[in-house]
Amino acid sequence: MAHIFISYSHKDTDYAHALGESLQGMGFEVWIDERLDYGSQWPQELQRQLDSCSAFILLMSPHSYASEWVQSELQRARRKLKPVFPLLLEGDEPWLSVESTQYYDVRGGVYPDAKFYADLKNVMTATPVARTLKMPKGPVRVKQAGNRSKFTIGIAIAGAGVLLISFLGCVLLLLSPLLEKLASPTAPIAQSTAKEVVSEEFTSVAATTSTTRTTPTPGMTQPPLIANTGDDQMALVPAGEFTMGRKAIDELADCQKFNSACNVAWFEDEEPTHKVSLNAFYIDRYEVTNVLYQACQEKGACDPPQAANSSTRLNYYGNPEFNNYPVIYVNWKQAKTYCEWRGSRLPTEAEWEKAARGTDGRTYPWGEKLEPTFANYHWNVGDTTAVGSYENGLSPYGIYDMAGNVWEWVSSLHQPYPYNANDGRESSADGLRVIRGGSWGYEGDNSISSSYRYGFDPNDSNMDLGFRCAKNANP
């Protein structure tokens, strides 16, 4: 369910709570952290709310700048590709960490302007309640503590203490006419201006790269293929053993090339490295596209994605212009349903990793070198690209986009290594499911390496999360 996470210092509680009530009044579901329970499960709940939110609102002030909670939450929000909405509540200028991001000036305790509410609405994965959105205007007015009900949208507070407040004196203006004026697509809030512009070198590469789906990279042997009826090709991954996982210290070293704040704990679930033997299987050469998923929906077998936009495009799913782009905003169950409808299945985590890196233990599908001509990552484009656009990024088996573009669901539960298909991780039990491959928004960690793994709520979806299918070679 779409929700918002507000990160702020407890000293800015008055404004944060008033803003939360304002959003609730507009129809957004709101859950606000009252810090009533400091039990051992609190950090997990905070993480769960942040990881599953659809938008991250950051209240910038000297108090929040000094808050370790706020700084930690901001880092995680960026790693998880959450659209960041910085509100400058107090101070002369935005923080260095967000200065290239569009921010909203709310100094003096005023509410954000109309564009804030329009942009916020555009990134939510589900429309709020069917009512006319209204925009509050003027400074926030608060009164002393009174009774407060629990909100139900992921607003988590980065600070201790509770101030029970409500607000008065809000002048509400109808937002609908303003939304009509803002109907054209706008750049995502979380995207820096520099990253919105593709370099001339990359533009040239993108313009000349062939998307013909049967042309192998020069010098590479074309892998054995099969074709699904009405679907893309699948490549054969031969039976045999490969090395799964990677040393966390090696992943950390690569991560620190982008971000000195990287933490070795992010990569410890890739250890220990170990040998895994697999039977032969087929796997899609391309991520499942909008048009292919739409065919399942039109047959009544698949539910539509949970949102029709992408990061920078208001009309993405169902728009013929993006037929050949990866479907996004589908949860694990939707991905599983599609593959089964097609006579396939989701790949296991081990199958996915072998298909991505082969048997020589390479870091990325193509080898060790990392540059924008190999994959759509690190905001090089700022959104999804057509599947099969990166001929230089093929895996050893001729598979496209195993790094970047969109994260990909696999069948496996997120459990510690060593991988064992018979230990329950391939069951239907409840729990986080693994996503692989990183995405176009990879920033600050090494998530596009072929060994990187992350556990994600199977009921959630995101604007940079898709999938591909697999099947046994000898059914």
XYZ file of C-alpha atoms in Angstrom:
475
model
C 0.000 0.000 0.000
C 1.333 3.450 -0.888
C 2.682 5.379 2.038
C 5.064 8.169 2.998
C 8.004 8.171 5.384
C 8.824 11.485 7.112
C 12.298 11.762 8.597
C 12.903 14.545 11.151
C 14.340 15.487 14.486
C 12.084 15.311 17.515
C 12.718 19.052 17.934
C 10.810 19.586 14.679
C 7.889 17.465 15.814
C 5.302 20.247 15.679
C 5.791 20.852 11.986
C 6.148 17.155 11.141
C 2.913 16.196 12.865
C 1.029 19.100 11.341
C 2.266 18.126 7.904
C 1.238 14.535 8.602
C -2.273 15.592 9.539
C -2.422 17.725 6.410
C -1.477 14.752 4.225
C -4.013 12.583 6.030
C -6.680 15.170 5.319
C -5.849 14.949 1.639
C -6.539 11.231 1.588
C -3.051 9.799 1.947
C -2.808 6.968 4.415
C -0.593 7.969 7.294
C 1.137 5.999 10.026
C 3.134 8.158 12.380
C 5.687 6.856 14.815
C 4.764 7.990 18.306
C 7.787 6.263 19.829
C 5.566 4.582 22.369
C 7.517 1.338 22.290
C 11.283 1.278 22.574
C 11.438 -2.521 22.465
C 14.067 -4.550 20.653
C 11.856 -4.803 17.558
C 11.764 -1.052 17.008
C 14.731 -0.827 14.575
C 13.225 -3.613 12.457
C 9.876 -1.838 12.332
C 11.547 1.439 11.399
C 13.455 -0.307 8.617
C 10.321 -2.061 7.398
C 8.410 1.198 7.161
C 11.229 2.935 5.302
C 11.849 0.060 2.878
C 8.186 -0.227 1.961
C 7.404 3.475 1.608
C 6.664 5.124 -1.725
C 8.055 8.551 -0.859
C 10.586 9.869 1.651
C 10.059 13.371 3.085
C 13.125 14.904 4.722
C 12.711 17.878 7.068
C 15.997 19.796 6.949
C 16.998 21.845 9.969
C 20.080 22.159 12.181
C 18.425 19.677 14.549
C 17.873 16.999 11.930
C 21.320 17.609 10.427
C 22.801 16.647 13.797
C 20.546 13.605 14.167
C 22.210 10.248 13.521
C 18.751 8.752 12.976
C 17.905 11.211 10.227
C 21.257 10.845 8.481
C 21.013 7.056 8.598
C 17.468 7.100 7.245
C 18.441 9.425 4.395
C 21.300 7.148 3.386
C 19.034 4.109 3.391
C 16.326 5.939 1.452
C 18.828 6.758 -1.283
C 20.133 3.203 -1.368
C 16.579 1.921 -1.739
C 15.806 4.425 -4.518
C 13.048 6.173 -2.616
C 11.899 9.476 -4.146
C 13.277 12.055 -1.711
C 11.314 15.238 -0.981
C 13.592 17.615 0.983
C 11.789 20.398 2.864
C 14.069 23.216 4.064
C 12.491 24.044 7.403
C 15.334 26.024 8.954
C 18.746 27.161 7.759
C 20.309 29.205 4.978
C 20.660 26.469 2.361
C 20.003 22.750 1.788
C 22.457 20.141 2.962
C 25.376 19.167 0.770
C 23.978 15.636 0.509
C 20.790 16.912 -1.139
C 21.856 20.234 -2.650
C 21.569 18.898 -6.213
C 18.060 17.666 -5.508
C 15.058 19.923 -5.980
C 13.993 21.094 -2.527
C 11.002 22.964 -1.153
C 11.417 26.084 0.964
C 9.152 25.888 4.023
C 11.148 28.210 6.273
C 8.990 30.087 8.684
C 6.778 27.059 9.186
C 4.797 27.495 5.969
C 3.315 24.553 4.090
C 4.950 23.435 0.849
C 3.691 24.908 -2.409
C 1.305 23.283 -4.883
C 4.098 21.641 -6.864
C 5.135 19.637 -3.804
C 1.713 18.047 -3.493
C 1.475 17.419 -7.232
C 4.922 15.796 -7.339
C 4.169 13.756 -4.234
C 0.945 12.465 -5.723
C 2.717 11.494 -8.948
C 5.195 9.148 -7.262
C 2.744 7.331 -5.008
C 2.201 3.727 -6.067
C -1.520 4.018 -5.548
C -3.936 6.905 -5.827
C -5.165 8.104 -2.415
C -8.867 8.124 -1.709
C -11.202 9.354 -4.450
C -11.625 12.930 -3.314
C -10.475 16.341 -4.425
C -6.986 17.081 -3.164
C -6.675 20.352 -1.327
C -3.491 22.236 -0.620
C -2.891 23.868 2.750
C -1.427 27.343 2.612
C 0.257 29.621 5.072
C 2.223 28.927 8.251
C 1.590 25.875 10.379
C -0.499 26.652 13.458
C -0.244 24.325 16.419
C -1.925 24.119 19.771
C -0.915 22.406 22.942
C -1.074 18.679 23.510
C -4.358 16.958 22.927
C -5.621 13.546 21.965
C -4.090 12.096 18.786
C -5.079 9.057 16.781
C -2.600 6.701 15.110
C -1.966 7.460 11.462
C -1.596 4.591 9.014
C 1.031 5.791 6.386
C 4.701 5.071 6.735
C 5.730 8.256 8.427
C 8.512 7.269 10.824
C 10.163 9.822 13.055
C 13.890 10.082 13.476
C 13.983 11.235 17.080
C 12.703 10.355 20.518
C 9.803 11.833 22.383
C 6.194 12.625 21.641
C 4.480 15.974 21.263
C 0.755 15.619 20.933
C -0.348 18.404 18.612
C -2.957 19.331 16.148
C -3.152 22.325 13.902
C -5.491 25.244 13.367
C -5.796 28.044 10.900
C -5.052 26.018 7.700
C -6.417 27.704 4.631
C -7.293 24.950 2.134
C -7.255 25.642 -1.584
C -8.455 23.286 -4.287
C -5.460 21.644 -5.930
C -7.145 20.093 -8.949
C -6.808 23.130 -11.292
C -3.151 23.366 -10.403
C -2.625 19.682 -11.139
C -4.045 20.189 -14.608
C -1.391 22.817 -15.252
C 1.257 20.388 -14.039
C 0.049 17.497 -16.174
C 3.272 17.230 -18.178
C 5.893 14.768 -16.853
C 8.353 16.213 -14.372
C 11.753 15.006 -13.250
C 11.753 12.868 -10.080
C 12.408 14.686 -6.850
C 15.127 12.243 -5.834
C 17.069 12.724 -9.048
C 19.877 15.255 -9.237
C 19.962 17.774 -12.040
C 23.320 16.516 -13.208
C 22.016 12.992 -13.499
C 18.955 13.983 -15.450
C 21.180 14.844 -18.423
C 22.759 11.897 -20.206
C 26.340 12.515 -21.262
C 27.099 13.016 -24.973
C 29.170 9.835 -24.954
C 26.352 7.804 -23.446
C 23.753 9.351 -25.758
C 25.847 8.304 -28.720
C 26.149 4.779 -27.406
C 22.428 4.515 -26.679
C 21.531 5.856 -30.096
C 23.753 3.422 -31.962
C 23.281 0.316 -29.851
C 21.236 -2.278 -31.679
C 18.235 -3.759 -29.908
C 17.895 -6.630 -32.383
C 17.348 -9.588 -30.134
C 19.207 -12.186 -32.150
C 22.529 -10.360 -32.639
C 25.258 -11.688 -30.295
C 28.210 -9.651 -29.125
C 31.077 -9.909 -31.657
C 33.307 -12.854 -30.845
C 30.739 -14.508 -28.599
C 29.211 -17.858 -29.428
C 25.439 -17.627 -29.755
C 23.916 -19.696 -26.924
C 21.315 -22.392 -27.566
C 17.883 -20.783 -27.516
C 14.260 -21.740 -27.252
C 11.299 -19.486 -27.922
C 8.136 -19.192 -25.890
C 4.883 -18.832 -27.763
C 4.183 -15.118 -27.930
C 7.197 -14.355 -25.776
C 10.919 -13.680 -25.909
C 13.773 -16.084 -26.329
C 15.284 -18.079 -23.500
C 18.974 -18.962 -23.271
C 20.282 -22.327 -22.114
C 22.493 -22.365 -19.033
C 24.295 -25.754 -19.052
C 24.387 -28.095 -16.081
C 27.379 -27.917 -13.794
C 29.020 -26.269 -10.822
C 29.730 -22.594 -10.189
C 30.918 -20.428 -7.309
C 28.127 -18.574 -5.525
C 28.640 -15.532 -3.302
C 31.522 -13.142 -2.761
C 33.675 -11.919 0.105
C 32.049 -8.970 1.836
C 35.361 -7.118 2.052
C 35.700 -7.259 -1.739
C 32.189 -5.908 -2.236
C 32.949 -3.167 0.279
C 36.039 -2.106 -1.672
C 33.992 -1.744 -4.861
C 31.245 0.097 -3.007
C 33.681 2.617 -1.579
C 34.639 3.672 -5.079
C 31.275 5.446 -5.092
C 30.547 6.143 -1.446
C 32.917 6.288 1.506
C 29.978 5.623 3.860
C 29.530 2.047 2.634
C 29.289 -0.554 5.381
C 30.660 -4.091 5.196
C 27.476 -5.330 6.912
C 25.571 -4.580 3.697
C 27.383 -7.449 2.008
C 27.843 -10.067 4.711
C 24.870 -12.113 3.493
C 26.924 -12.933 0.363
C 29.243 -15.051 2.498
C 30.517 -17.673 2.584
C 31.455 -18.257 -1.043
C 30.568 -21.822 -1.908
C 30.122 -24.224 -4.793
C 26.636 -24.989 -6.108
C 25.794 -27.570 -8.734
C 22.716 -27.018 -10.910
C 20.877 -28.929 -13.582
C 20.586 -27.311 -17.001
C 17.859 -24.668 -17.280
C 16.584 -21.974 -19.589
C 16.222 -18.324 -18.584
C 14.806 -15.292 -20.402
C 17.367 -13.312 -22.351
C 15.370 -10.172 -21.606
C 13.465 -8.795 -18.655
C 9.704 -9.216 -19.031
C 8.374 -6.165 -20.853
C 5.261 -4.040 -20.495
C 3.651 -5.419 -23.635
C 4.293 -9.043 -22.658
C 2.893 -8.556 -19.180
C -0.082 -6.723 -20.641
C -0.924 -9.818 -22.702
C -1.306 -11.775 -19.461
C -3.461 -9.036 -17.981
C -5.690 -8.940 -21.069
C -6.242 -12.691 -20.722
C -7.448 -12.127 -17.171
C -4.592 -14.111 -15.656
C -2.507 -11.229 -14.273
C -3.393 -8.214 -12.182
C -2.180 -4.864 -13.556
C 0.977 -3.304 -12.101
C 0.356 -1.317 -8.940
C 1.198 1.932 -10.739
C 1.297 2.928 -14.416
C 4.077 5.547 -14.191
C 7.836 5.235 -14.066
C 10.359 7.548 -12.429
C 10.128 10.283 -15.078
C 7.126 9.193 -17.180
C 3.543 9.671 -16.080
C 2.274 7.237 -18.739
C 4.546 4.193 -18.866
C 2.625 0.924 -18.606
C 0.108 0.593 -21.447
C 1.855 3.279 -23.506
C 3.020 1.781 -26.859
C 6.110 3.983 -26.710
C 7.351 1.848 -23.809
C 6.156 -1.584 -24.947
C 9.717 -2.886 -25.062
C 10.667 -1.564 -21.625
C 10.661 -3.713 -18.465
C 7.408 -3.966 -16.555
C 7.722 -2.450 -13.061
C 5.536 -2.048 -9.969
C 4.763 -5.772 -9.852
C 5.170 -7.641 -6.578
C 6.601 -11.134 -6.167
C 3.233 -12.831 -6.416
C 2.400 -10.987 -9.633
C 5.757 -11.956 -11.152
C 5.271 -15.580 -10.122
C 1.757 -15.629 -11.587
C 2.951 -14.271 -14.911
C 5.745 -16.834 -15.271
C 3.401 -19.692 -14.421
C 0.797 -18.383 -16.888
C 3.494 -18.559 -19.546
C 4.463 -22.121 -18.640
C 7.627 -21.052 -16.835
C 8.603 -20.076 -13.300
C 10.754 -17.552 -11.477
C 14.446 -18.530 -11.429
C 15.942 -19.626 -8.146
C 18.539 -17.365 -6.611
C 21.292 -19.826 -7.578
C 20.058 -20.060 -11.163
C 19.929 -16.303 -11.466
C 23.487 -15.857 -10.197
C 24.947 -18.532 -12.463
C 23.142 -17.058 -15.471
C 24.590 -13.664 -14.582
C 28.220 -14.492 -13.857
C 28.953 -17.899 -15.374
C 31.507 -20.247 -13.861
C 34.605 -18.029 -13.640
C 33.510 -15.980 -10.607
C 33.399 -12.630 -12.415
C 32.065 -9.598 -10.561
C 29.699 -8.362 -13.292
C 28.021 -10.245 -16.151
C 30.627 -8.957 -18.630
C 33.684 -9.186 -16.381
C 35.358 -6.672 -14.072
C 35.337 -3.299 -15.843
C 32.414 -0.985 -15.048
C 31.292 1.871 -17.290
C 28.024 3.310 -18.683
C 28.240 1.404 -21.979
C 27.714 -1.894 -20.144
C 24.524 -1.266 -18.175
C 21.874 1.225 -17.078
C 23.023 1.994 -13.536
C 24.039 4.831 -11.183
C 21.463 7.280 -12.604
C 23.240 7.326 -15.973
C 19.823 7.584 -17.617
C 17.523 8.277 -14.675
C 14.863 5.723 -15.598
C 14.381 2.373 -17.301
C 15.724 1.698 -20.794
C 14.417 -0.657 -23.479
C 15.391 -4.261 -22.748
C 18.384 -5.504 -24.710
C 19.874 -2.033 -25.186
C 23.351 -2.889 -23.876
C 25.200 -5.251 -26.203
C 28.411 -4.714 -24.236
C 26.758 -5.964 -21.055
C 25.818 -9.509 -22.053
C 26.361 -12.320 -19.563
C 28.415 -15.405 -20.540
C 25.200 -17.015 -21.831
C 24.079 -14.069 -23.970
C 21.600 -12.654 -21.443
C 20.804 -8.939 -21.281
C 20.396 -6.566 -18.337
C 21.495 -8.928 -15.604
C 23.056 -5.811 -14.066
C 21.106 -2.588 -13.816
C 17.925 -1.438 -15.547
C 15.590 -3.015 -12.954
C 15.972 -5.248 -9.945
C 14.604 -8.740 -10.578
C 12.522 -11.004 -8.370
C 13.715 -14.577 -7.900
C 11.836 -17.443 -6.297
C 14.009 -17.826 -3.194
C 13.387 -16.697 0.359
C 16.119 -14.470 1.769
C 18.022 -16.928 3.960
C 21.701 -17.231 4.936
C 24.264 -18.998 2.789
C 25.299 -21.590 1.831
C 22.516 -21.965 -0.693
C 20.585 -25.236 -0.420
C 17.469 -25.640 -2.537
C 16.137 -28.250 -0.103
C 16.370 -26.265 3.131
C 13.014 -24.502 2.740
C 14.131 -21.377 0.911
C 12.321 -22.518 -2.246
C 9.086 -23.191 -0.377
C 5.899 -21.122 -0.239
C 6.600 -20.045 3.353
C 6.162 -16.427 4.388
C 9.198 -14.193 4.420
C 11.288 -11.766 2.416
C 12.081 -12.797 -1.157
C 15.402 -12.100 -2.827
C 15.805 -9.477 -5.537
C 18.896 -9.380 -7.754
C 20.793 -7.310 -10.274
C 20.519 -3.742 -9.005
C 18.830 -1.066 -11.088
C 19.100 2.175 -13.037
C 19.147 4.073 -9.757
C 22.067 2.199 -8.210
C 23.948 4.779 -6.173
C 26.540 4.394 -3.484
C 26.744 0.619 -3.048
C 27.715 -2.323 -5.211
C 24.225 -3.632 -5.879
C 24.740 -4.312 -9.591
C 27.407 -6.938 -8.927
C 26.242 -10.440 -9.813
C 26.568 -11.674 -6.228
C 24.701 -8.856 -4.454
C 21.425 -9.928 -2.846
C 18.673 -8.133 -0.987
C 15.551 -9.319 0.818
C 12.328 -7.511 -0.170
C 8.737 -7.805 1.015
C 6.942 -10.014 -1.560
C 3.808 -7.878 -1.226
C 5.620 -4.694 -2.216
C 6.597 -3.294 -5.597
C 8.759 -0.440 -6.802
C 9.541 1.753 -9.789
C 12.846 -0.045 -10.384
C 11.778 -3.656 -9.756
C 10.820 -6.202 -12.431
C 11.620 -9.827 -13.251
C 12.391 -12.510 -15.826
C 11.339 -16.161 -16.046
C 13.106 -19.548 -16.189
C 12.239 -23.182 -16.858
C 13.849 -26.596 -16.574
C 15.809 -27.741 -19.619
C 14.586 -31.311 -19.184
C 11.059 -31.172 -17.758
